[in-house]
Coordinates of C-alpha atoms in Angstrom, one line a residue:
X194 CA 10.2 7.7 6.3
X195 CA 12.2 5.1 4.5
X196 CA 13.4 7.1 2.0
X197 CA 15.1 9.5 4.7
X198 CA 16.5 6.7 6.7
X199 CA 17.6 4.4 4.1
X200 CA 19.3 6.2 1.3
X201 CA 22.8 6.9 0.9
X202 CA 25.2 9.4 -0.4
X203 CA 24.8 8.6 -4.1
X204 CA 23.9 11.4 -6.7
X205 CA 24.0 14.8 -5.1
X206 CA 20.5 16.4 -5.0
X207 CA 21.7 19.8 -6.7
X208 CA 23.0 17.6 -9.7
X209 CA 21.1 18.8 -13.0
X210 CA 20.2 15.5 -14.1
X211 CA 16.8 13.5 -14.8
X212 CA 15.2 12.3 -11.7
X213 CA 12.6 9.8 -12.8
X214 CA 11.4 6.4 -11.4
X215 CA 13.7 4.0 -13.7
X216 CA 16.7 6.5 -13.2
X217 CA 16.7 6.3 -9.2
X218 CA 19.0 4.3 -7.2
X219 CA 19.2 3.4 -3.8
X220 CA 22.2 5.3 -3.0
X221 CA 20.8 8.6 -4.4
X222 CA 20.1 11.3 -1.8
X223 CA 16.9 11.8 -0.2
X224 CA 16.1 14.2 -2.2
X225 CA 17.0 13.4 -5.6
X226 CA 14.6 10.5 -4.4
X227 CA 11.8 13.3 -3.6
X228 CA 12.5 14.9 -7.2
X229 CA 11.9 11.8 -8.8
X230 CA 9.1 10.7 -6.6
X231 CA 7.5 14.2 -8.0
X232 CA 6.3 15.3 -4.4
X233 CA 8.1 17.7 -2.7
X234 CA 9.8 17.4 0.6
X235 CA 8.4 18.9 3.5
X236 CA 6.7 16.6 5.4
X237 CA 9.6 14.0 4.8
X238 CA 12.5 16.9 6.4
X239 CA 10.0 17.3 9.3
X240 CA 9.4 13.2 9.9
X241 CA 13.2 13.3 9.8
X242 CA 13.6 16.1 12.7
X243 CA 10.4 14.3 14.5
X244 CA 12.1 10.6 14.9
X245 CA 15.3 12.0 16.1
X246 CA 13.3 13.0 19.2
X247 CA 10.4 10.2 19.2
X248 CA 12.8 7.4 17.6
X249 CA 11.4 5.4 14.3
X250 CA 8.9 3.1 15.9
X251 CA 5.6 2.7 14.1
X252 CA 3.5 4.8 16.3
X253 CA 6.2 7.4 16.5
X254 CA 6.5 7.6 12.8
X255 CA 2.5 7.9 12.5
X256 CA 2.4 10.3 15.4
X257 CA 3.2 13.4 13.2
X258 CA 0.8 12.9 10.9
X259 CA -1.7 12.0 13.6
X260 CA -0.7 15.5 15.4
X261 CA -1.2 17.1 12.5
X262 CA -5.0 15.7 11.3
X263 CA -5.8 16.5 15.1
X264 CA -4.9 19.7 15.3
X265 CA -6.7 20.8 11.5
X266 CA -10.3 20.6 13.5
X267 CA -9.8 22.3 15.7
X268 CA -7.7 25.4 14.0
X269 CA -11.0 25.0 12.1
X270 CA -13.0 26.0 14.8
X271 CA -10.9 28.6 16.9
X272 CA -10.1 30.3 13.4
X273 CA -13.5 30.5 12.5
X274 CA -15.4 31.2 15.9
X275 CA -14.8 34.5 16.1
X276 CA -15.6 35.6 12.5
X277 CA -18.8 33.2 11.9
X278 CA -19.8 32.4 15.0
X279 CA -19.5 29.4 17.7
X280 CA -22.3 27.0 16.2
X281 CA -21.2 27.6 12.1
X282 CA -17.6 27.2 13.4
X283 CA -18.3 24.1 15.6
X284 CA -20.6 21.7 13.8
X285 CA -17.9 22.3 10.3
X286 CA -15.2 21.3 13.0
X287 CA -17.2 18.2 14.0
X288 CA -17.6 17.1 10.2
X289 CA -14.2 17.8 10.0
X290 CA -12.6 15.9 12.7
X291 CA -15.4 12.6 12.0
X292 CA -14.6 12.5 8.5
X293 CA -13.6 9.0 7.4
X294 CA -10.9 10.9 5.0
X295 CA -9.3 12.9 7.5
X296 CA -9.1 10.0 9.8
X297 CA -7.2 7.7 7.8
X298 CA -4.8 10.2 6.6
X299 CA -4.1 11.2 10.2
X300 CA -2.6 7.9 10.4
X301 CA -0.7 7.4 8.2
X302 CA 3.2 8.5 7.5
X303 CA 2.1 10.6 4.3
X304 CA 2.3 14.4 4.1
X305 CA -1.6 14.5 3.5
X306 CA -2.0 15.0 7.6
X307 CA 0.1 17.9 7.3
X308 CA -1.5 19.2 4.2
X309 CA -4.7 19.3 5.6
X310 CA -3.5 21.5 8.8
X311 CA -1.6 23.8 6.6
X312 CA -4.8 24.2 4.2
X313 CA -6.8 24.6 7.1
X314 CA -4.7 27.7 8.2
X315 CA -4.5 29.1 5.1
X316 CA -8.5 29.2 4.6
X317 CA -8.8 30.5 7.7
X318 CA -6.9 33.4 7.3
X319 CA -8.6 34.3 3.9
X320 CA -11.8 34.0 5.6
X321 CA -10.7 36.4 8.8
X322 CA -9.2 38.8 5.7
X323 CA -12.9 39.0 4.1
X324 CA -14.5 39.7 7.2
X325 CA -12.2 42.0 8.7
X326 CA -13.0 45.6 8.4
X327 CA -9.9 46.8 6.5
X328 CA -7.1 48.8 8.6
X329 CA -3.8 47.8 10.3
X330 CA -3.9 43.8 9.5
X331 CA -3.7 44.6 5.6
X332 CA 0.4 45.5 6.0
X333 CA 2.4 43.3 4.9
X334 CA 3.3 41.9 8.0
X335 CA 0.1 39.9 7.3
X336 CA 0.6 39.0 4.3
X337 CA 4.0 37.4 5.2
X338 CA 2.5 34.7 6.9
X339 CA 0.1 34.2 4.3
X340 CA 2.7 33.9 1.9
X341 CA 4.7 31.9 4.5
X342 CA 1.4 29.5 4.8
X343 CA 1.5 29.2 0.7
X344 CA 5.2 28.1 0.3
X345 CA 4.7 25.5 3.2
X346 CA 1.8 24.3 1.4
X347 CA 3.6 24.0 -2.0
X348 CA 6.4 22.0 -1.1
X349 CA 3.9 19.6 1.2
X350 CA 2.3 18.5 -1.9
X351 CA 2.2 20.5 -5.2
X352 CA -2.1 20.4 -4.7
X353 CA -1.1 22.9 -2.0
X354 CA -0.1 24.9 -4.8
X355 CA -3.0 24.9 -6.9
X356 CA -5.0 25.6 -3.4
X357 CA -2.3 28.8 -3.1
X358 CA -3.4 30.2 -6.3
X359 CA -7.1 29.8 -5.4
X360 CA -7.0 31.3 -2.4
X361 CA -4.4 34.6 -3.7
X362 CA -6.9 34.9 -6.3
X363 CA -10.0 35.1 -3.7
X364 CA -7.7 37.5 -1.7
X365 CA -7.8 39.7 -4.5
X366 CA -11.2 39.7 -5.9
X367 CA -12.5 40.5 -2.2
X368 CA -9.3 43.1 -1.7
X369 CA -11.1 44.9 -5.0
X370 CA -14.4 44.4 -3.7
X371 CA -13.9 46.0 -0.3
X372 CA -11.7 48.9 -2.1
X373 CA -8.8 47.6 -0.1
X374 CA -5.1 48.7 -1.2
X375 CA -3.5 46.2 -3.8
X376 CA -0.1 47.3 -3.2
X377 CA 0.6 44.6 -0.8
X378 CA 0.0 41.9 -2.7
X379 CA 3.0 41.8 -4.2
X380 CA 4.4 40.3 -1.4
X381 CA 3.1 37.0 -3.2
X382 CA 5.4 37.8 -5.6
X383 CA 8.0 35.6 -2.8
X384 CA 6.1 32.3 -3.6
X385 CA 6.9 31.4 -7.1
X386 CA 10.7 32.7 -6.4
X387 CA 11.0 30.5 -2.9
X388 CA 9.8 27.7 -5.1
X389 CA 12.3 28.0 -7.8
X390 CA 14.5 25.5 -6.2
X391 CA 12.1 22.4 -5.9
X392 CA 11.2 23.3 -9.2
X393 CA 14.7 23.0 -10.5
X394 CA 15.0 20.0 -8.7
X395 CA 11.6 18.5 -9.8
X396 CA 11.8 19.6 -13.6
X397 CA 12.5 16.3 -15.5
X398 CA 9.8 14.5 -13.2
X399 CA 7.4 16.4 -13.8
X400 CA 7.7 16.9 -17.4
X401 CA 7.7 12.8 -18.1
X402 CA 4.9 12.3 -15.4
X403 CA 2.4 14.9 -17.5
X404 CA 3.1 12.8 -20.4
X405 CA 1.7 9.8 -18.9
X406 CA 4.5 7.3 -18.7
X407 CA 4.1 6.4 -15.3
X408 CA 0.1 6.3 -15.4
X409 CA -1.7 4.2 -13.5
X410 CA -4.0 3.4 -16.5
X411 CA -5.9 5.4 -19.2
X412 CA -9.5 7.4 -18.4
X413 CA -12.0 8.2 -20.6
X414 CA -15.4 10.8 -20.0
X415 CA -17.1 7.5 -18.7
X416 CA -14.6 7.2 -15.6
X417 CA -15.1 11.0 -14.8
X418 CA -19.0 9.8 -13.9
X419 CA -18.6 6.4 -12.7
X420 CA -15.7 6.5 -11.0
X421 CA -14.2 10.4 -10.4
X422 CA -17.5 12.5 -9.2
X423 CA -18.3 9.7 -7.1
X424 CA -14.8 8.7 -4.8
X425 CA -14.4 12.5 -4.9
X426 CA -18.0 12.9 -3.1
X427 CA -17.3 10.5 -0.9
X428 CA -13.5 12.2 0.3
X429 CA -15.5 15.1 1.7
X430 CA -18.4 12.6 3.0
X431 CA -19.2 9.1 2.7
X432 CA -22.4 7.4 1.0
X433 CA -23.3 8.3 -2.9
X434 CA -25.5 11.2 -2.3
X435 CA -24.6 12.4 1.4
X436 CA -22.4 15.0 0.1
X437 CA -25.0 16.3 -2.3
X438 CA -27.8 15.9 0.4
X439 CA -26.2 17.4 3.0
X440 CA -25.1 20.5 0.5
X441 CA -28.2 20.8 -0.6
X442 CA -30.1 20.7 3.0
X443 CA -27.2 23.5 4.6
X444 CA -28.1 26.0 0.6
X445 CA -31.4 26.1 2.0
X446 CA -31.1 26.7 5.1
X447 CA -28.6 29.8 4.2
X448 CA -31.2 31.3 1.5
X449 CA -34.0 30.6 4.6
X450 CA -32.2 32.5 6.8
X451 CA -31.7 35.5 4.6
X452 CA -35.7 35.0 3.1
X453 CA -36.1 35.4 7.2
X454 CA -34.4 38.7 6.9
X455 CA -32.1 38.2 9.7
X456 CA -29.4 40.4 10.3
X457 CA -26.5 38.7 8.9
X458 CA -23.4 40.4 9.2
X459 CA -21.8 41.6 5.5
X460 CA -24.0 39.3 4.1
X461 CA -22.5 39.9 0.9
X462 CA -19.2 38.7 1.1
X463 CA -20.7 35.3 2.9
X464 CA -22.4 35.0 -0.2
X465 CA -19.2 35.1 -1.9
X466 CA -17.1 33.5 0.2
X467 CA -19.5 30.3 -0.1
X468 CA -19.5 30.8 -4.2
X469 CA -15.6 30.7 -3.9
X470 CA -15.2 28.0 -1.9
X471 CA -17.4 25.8 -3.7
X472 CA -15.8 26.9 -7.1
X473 CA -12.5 26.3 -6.2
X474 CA -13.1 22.4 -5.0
X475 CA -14.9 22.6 -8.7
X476 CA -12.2 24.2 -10.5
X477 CA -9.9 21.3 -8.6
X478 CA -11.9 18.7 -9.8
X479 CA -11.5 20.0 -13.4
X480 CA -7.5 19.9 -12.6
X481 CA -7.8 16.3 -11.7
X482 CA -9.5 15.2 -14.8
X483 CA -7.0 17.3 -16.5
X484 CA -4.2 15.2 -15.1
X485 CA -6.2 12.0 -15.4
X486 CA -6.2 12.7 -19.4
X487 CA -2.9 13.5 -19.7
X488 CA -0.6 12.1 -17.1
X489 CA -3.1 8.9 -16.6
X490 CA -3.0 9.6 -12.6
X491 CA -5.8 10.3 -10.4
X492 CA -6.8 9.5 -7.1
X493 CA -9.2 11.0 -4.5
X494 CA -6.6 11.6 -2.0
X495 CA -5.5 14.3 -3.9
X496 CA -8.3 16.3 -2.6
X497 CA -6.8 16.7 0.6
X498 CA -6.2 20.4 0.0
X499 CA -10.1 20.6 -0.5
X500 CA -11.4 18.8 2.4
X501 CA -10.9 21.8 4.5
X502 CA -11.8 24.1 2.0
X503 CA -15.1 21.8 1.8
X504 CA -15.4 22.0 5.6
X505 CA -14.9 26.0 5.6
X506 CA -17.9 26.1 2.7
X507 CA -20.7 24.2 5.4
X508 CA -19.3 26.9 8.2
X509 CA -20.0 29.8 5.8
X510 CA -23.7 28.5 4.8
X511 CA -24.2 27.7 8.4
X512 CA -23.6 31.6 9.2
X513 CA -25.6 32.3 6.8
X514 CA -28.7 30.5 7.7
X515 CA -28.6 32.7 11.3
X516 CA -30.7 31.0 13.8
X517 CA -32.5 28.5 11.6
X518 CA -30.8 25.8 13.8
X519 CA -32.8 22.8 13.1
X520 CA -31.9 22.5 9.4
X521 CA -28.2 22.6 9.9
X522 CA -28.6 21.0 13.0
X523 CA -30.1 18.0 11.1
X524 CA -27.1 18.5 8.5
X525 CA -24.6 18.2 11.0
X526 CA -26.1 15.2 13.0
X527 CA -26.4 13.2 9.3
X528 CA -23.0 13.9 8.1
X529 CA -21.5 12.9 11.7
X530 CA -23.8 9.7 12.6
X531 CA -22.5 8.8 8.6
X532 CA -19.1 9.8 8.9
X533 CA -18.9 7.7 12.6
X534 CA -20.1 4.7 11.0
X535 CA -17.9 4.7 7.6
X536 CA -14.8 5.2 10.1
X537 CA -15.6 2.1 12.8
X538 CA -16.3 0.1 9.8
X539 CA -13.1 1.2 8.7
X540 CA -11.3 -0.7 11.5
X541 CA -13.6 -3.7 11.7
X542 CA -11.9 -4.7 7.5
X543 CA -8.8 -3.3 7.8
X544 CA -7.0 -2.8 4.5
X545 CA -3.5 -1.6 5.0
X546 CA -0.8 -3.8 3.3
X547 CA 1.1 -6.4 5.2
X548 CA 4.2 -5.3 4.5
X549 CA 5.3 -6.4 8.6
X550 CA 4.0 -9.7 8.2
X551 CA 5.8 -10.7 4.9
X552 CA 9.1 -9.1 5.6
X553 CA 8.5 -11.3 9.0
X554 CA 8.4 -14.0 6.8
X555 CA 11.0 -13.8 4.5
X556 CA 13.3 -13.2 7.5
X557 CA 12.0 -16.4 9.4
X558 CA 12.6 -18.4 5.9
X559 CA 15.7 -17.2 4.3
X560 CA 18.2 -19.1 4.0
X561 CA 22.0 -18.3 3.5
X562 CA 22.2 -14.7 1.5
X563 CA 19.0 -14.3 -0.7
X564 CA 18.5 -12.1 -2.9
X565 CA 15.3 -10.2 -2.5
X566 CA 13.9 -8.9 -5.7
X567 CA 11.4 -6.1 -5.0
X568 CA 9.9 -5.7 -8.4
X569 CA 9.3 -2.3 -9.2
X570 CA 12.3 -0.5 -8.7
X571 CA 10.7 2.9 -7.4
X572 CA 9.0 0.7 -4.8
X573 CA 12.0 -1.2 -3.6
X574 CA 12.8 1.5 -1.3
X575 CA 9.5 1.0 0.8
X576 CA 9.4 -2.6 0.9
X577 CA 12.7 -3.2 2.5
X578 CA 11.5 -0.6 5.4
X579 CA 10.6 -3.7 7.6
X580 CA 12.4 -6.1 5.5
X581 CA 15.7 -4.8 6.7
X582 CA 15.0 -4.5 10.6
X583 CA 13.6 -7.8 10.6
X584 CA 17.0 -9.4 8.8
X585 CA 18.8 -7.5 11.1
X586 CA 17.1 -9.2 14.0
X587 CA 17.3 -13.0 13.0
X588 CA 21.1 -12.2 12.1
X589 CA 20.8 -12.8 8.2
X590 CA 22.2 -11.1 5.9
X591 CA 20.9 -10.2 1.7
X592 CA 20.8 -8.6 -0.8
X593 CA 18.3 -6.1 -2.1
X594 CA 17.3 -6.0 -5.9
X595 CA 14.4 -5.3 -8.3
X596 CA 13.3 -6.1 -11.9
X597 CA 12.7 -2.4 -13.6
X598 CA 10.2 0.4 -13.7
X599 CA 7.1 0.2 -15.2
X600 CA 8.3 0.2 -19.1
X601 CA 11.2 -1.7 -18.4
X602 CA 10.0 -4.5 -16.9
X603 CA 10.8 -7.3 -19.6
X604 CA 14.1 -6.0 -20.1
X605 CA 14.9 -5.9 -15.8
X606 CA 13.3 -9.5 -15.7
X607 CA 15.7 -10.8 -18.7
X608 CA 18.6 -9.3 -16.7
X609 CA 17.5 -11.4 -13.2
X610 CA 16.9 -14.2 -15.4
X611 CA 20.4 -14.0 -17.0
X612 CA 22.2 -13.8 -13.5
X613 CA 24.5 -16.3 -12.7
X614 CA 22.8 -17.7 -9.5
X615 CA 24.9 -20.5 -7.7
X616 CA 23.4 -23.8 -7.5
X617 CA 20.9 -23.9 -4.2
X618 CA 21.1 -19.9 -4.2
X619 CA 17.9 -18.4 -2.6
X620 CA 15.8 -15.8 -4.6
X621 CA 12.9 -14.5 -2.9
X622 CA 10.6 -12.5 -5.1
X623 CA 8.7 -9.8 -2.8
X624 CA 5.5 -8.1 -4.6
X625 CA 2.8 -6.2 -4.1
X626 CA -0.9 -7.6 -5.1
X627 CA -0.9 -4.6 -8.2
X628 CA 2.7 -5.7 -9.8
X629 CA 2.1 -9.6 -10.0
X630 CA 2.4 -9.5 -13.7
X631 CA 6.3 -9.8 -12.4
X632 CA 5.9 -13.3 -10.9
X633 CA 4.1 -14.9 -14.2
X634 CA 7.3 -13.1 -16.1
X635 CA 9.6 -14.4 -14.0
X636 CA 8.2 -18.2 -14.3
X637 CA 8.4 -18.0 -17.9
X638 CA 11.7 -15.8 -18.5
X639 CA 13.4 -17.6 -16.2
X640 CA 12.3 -21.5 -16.0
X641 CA 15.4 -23.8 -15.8
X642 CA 17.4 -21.0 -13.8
X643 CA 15.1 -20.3 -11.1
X644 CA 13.2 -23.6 -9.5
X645 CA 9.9 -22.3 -7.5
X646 CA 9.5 -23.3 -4.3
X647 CA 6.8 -22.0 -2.3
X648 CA 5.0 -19.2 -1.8
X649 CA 2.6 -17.5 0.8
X650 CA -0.1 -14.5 0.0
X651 CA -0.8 -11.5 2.2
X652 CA -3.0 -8.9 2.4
X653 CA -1.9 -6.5 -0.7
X654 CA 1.3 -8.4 -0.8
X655 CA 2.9 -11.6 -2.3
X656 CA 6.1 -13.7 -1.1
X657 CA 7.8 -16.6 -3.4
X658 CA 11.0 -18.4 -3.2
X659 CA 12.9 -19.4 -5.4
X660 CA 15.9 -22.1 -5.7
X661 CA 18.6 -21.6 -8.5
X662 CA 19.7 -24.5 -10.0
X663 CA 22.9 -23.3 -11.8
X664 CA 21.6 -23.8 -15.2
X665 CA 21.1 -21.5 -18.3
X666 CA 17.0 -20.0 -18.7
X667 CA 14.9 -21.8 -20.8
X668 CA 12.4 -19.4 -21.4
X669 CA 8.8 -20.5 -21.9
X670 CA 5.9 -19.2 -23.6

């Protein structure tokens, strides 16, 4: 949201140009901030459409996404009700809307609400396809809103992309199965082209991210183990082994059900279906260690375009499993009683950063014009998001700078150092817990300019002022 309603008219988003983290301004364009924030810029455009009606308030802000993550259950279940029946649709919508992942992300003013929804959609649809008997809803009428679904999904977040191709190539492999007409999937054909400009826009960001740059840190085959399988397990359900449990409990239960010889409706393509769906979250796994090599990024959010794929994979074994109720019955009541208590816990610690409370704080103790110094440049943009109404309010005015971007960081904190500050002139360094290597740089670099004052620590956050004393640095070890 910031970065729709606090940039300017800088450097045109069309401009051929590199878009990366230490190139960004302030004034740029929203989306030259987008390109070099290497996500794309859907759910940002429709946050911006939303506040004009709801205004910017916090819960307006957070009530798109919260729309959104509400709405994904329950697309779940009317999408699916009709091809795999009421109970398999209904206990994956209950996982679905109780898990701990999808709950926090439906509050928050990301695009990973919305990318859940429109995932949601699109795995529905290739599900309905599969168990369709083939006729009037292959024309491509049909396929336009699939293709429709997958452009939406790519410019929510380019993991909606990688979901896209999974689910074309699932299209395909069950058209050919079926002996369905392939003619119409060139209509898919539309997706890379209607992509072509974020990719223009993007191309400089994402070539320096995939080189690792701006990693977070470096990964090794240990981390895939310890730290990967395990936070990925726990997106789709909380606890070590709940996941695997509750997989394992709703595979036999499916291979009961057809041991049972029950009439189970193109049992085949089920079969398949299940297979696919558990491959791709597999295959997208792979990706992210991919990434985690290369680029030195990972996090478990990014399997936001899996979770309903995940969700759509217990639906299919629960079809599968026919009237052997109590196994997947026991399935569902684990993974909700589970899921229930990982989310009230959830609200008992919150963890969110303060950024309210320490912009509240810098307002209530500035004095004359400081200068704020956001650290990381990228970042400065979100943290003056409160900073600024709250400065508004007590009447202050100031002035908004950081230190540099990433690997430019000694060289932006020489430059502060080296500004001449008037005697008494208040510098207020505003940090978050992860970047705090800036405030023991900035005591050194710039003792004798910059006199500390005090200081006050939040949650995920840090505030210090600063006094200048009109003198030259003397830079300590």
């Amino acid at each position: 949201m910031s970065i729709i309603t606090q940039v300017g008219d800088g450097r045109p988003w069309y401009s051929y140009v590199p878009k990366l983290f230490p190139d960004l301004r302030i004034g740029d364009s929203a989306l030259t901030w987008k390109a070099g924030e290497n996500s794309p810029p859907l759910f940002e455009a429709l946050l911006w459409l939303w506040t004009r009606v709801f205004g910017v308030s916090d819960f307006a802000v957070r009530a798109l996404s919260a729309v959104a993550g509400s709405l994904a259950p329950l697309v779940l279940f009317v999408g699916l009700r009709r091809p795999l029946g009421p109970w398999a649709a209904g206990a994956a919508a209950w996982l679905f809307a109780l898990s701990p992942s999808a709950v926090a992300y439906a509050q928050e003013a990301r695009g990973y609400g919305l990318l859940m929804l429109l995932a949601t959609c699109a795995v529905v649809r290739v599900v309905r396809y599969a168990l369709a008997a083939p006729g009037p809803q292959d024309k491509g009428a049909s396929f336009g809103w699939d293709v429709a679904l997958y452009v939406l999904l790519s410019y929510t977040h380019y993991t909606g992309l990688v979901l896209a191709c999974g689910l074309v190539a699932l299209r395909f492999v069950v058209a050919c199965c079926q002996g369905r007409p392939l003619r119409e999937f060139g209509w898919f054909a539309w997706v890379p082209l209607l992509l072509a400009p974020w990719l223009y826009l993007n191309w400089f960001s994402m070539a320096e991210t995939g080189t690792g740059r701006f990693g977070w840190r470096d990964y090794g085959w240990p981390d895939v183990w310890d730290l990967m399988l395990p936070k990925a397990a726990a997106y789709f359900m909380p606890g070590a082994y709940t996941l695997w449990a509750m997989l394992g409990v709703a595979v036999v239960a499916a291979v009961w059900g057809r041991w049972k010889a029950e009439h189970v409706p193109q049992l085949s393509v089920r079969w398949l279906l299940a297979v696919a769906f558990a491959g791709m979250v597999a295959v997208h796994f792979g990706y992210g260690i991919y990434t985690a090599f290369h680029a030195r990024v990972w996090h478990e959010r990014y399997f936001s375009a899996m979770l309903p794929v995940g969700m759509a994979l217990f639906a299919v074994l629960f079809s599968l499993a026919g009237r052997q109720r109590l196994l997947t019955g026991l399935v569902v009541l684990a993974g909700c009683m589970v899921s229930l208590s990982a989310v009230l816990a959830s609200y008992e610690k919150p963890w969110k950063e303060e950024y309210r409370e320490a912009s509240r704080y810098i307002a209530h103790n500035a004095q004359g014009t400081p200068t704020v110094v956001a650290t990381w440049a990228p970042n400065a943009i979100y943290f003056n998001y409160y900073l600024r109404g709250f400065m508004a309010e007590a009447g202050k005015a100031y002035a908004l700078t950081a230190v540099g971007a990433q690997d430019d960081v000694p060289q932006g904190v020489g430059t502060l150092c080296q500004h001449p500050w008037a005697p008494g002139e208040q510098v207020v360094l505003f940090q978050h817990q992860m970047h705090r290597l800036y405030f023991d740089m900035v005591n050194r670099q710039c003792a004798g300019a910059l006199k500390w004052v005090s200081g006050r620590e939040f949650r995920g956050v840090f505030v210090d002022f600063y006094e200048a004393t009109g003198e030259p640095p003397q830079a300590s070890q």
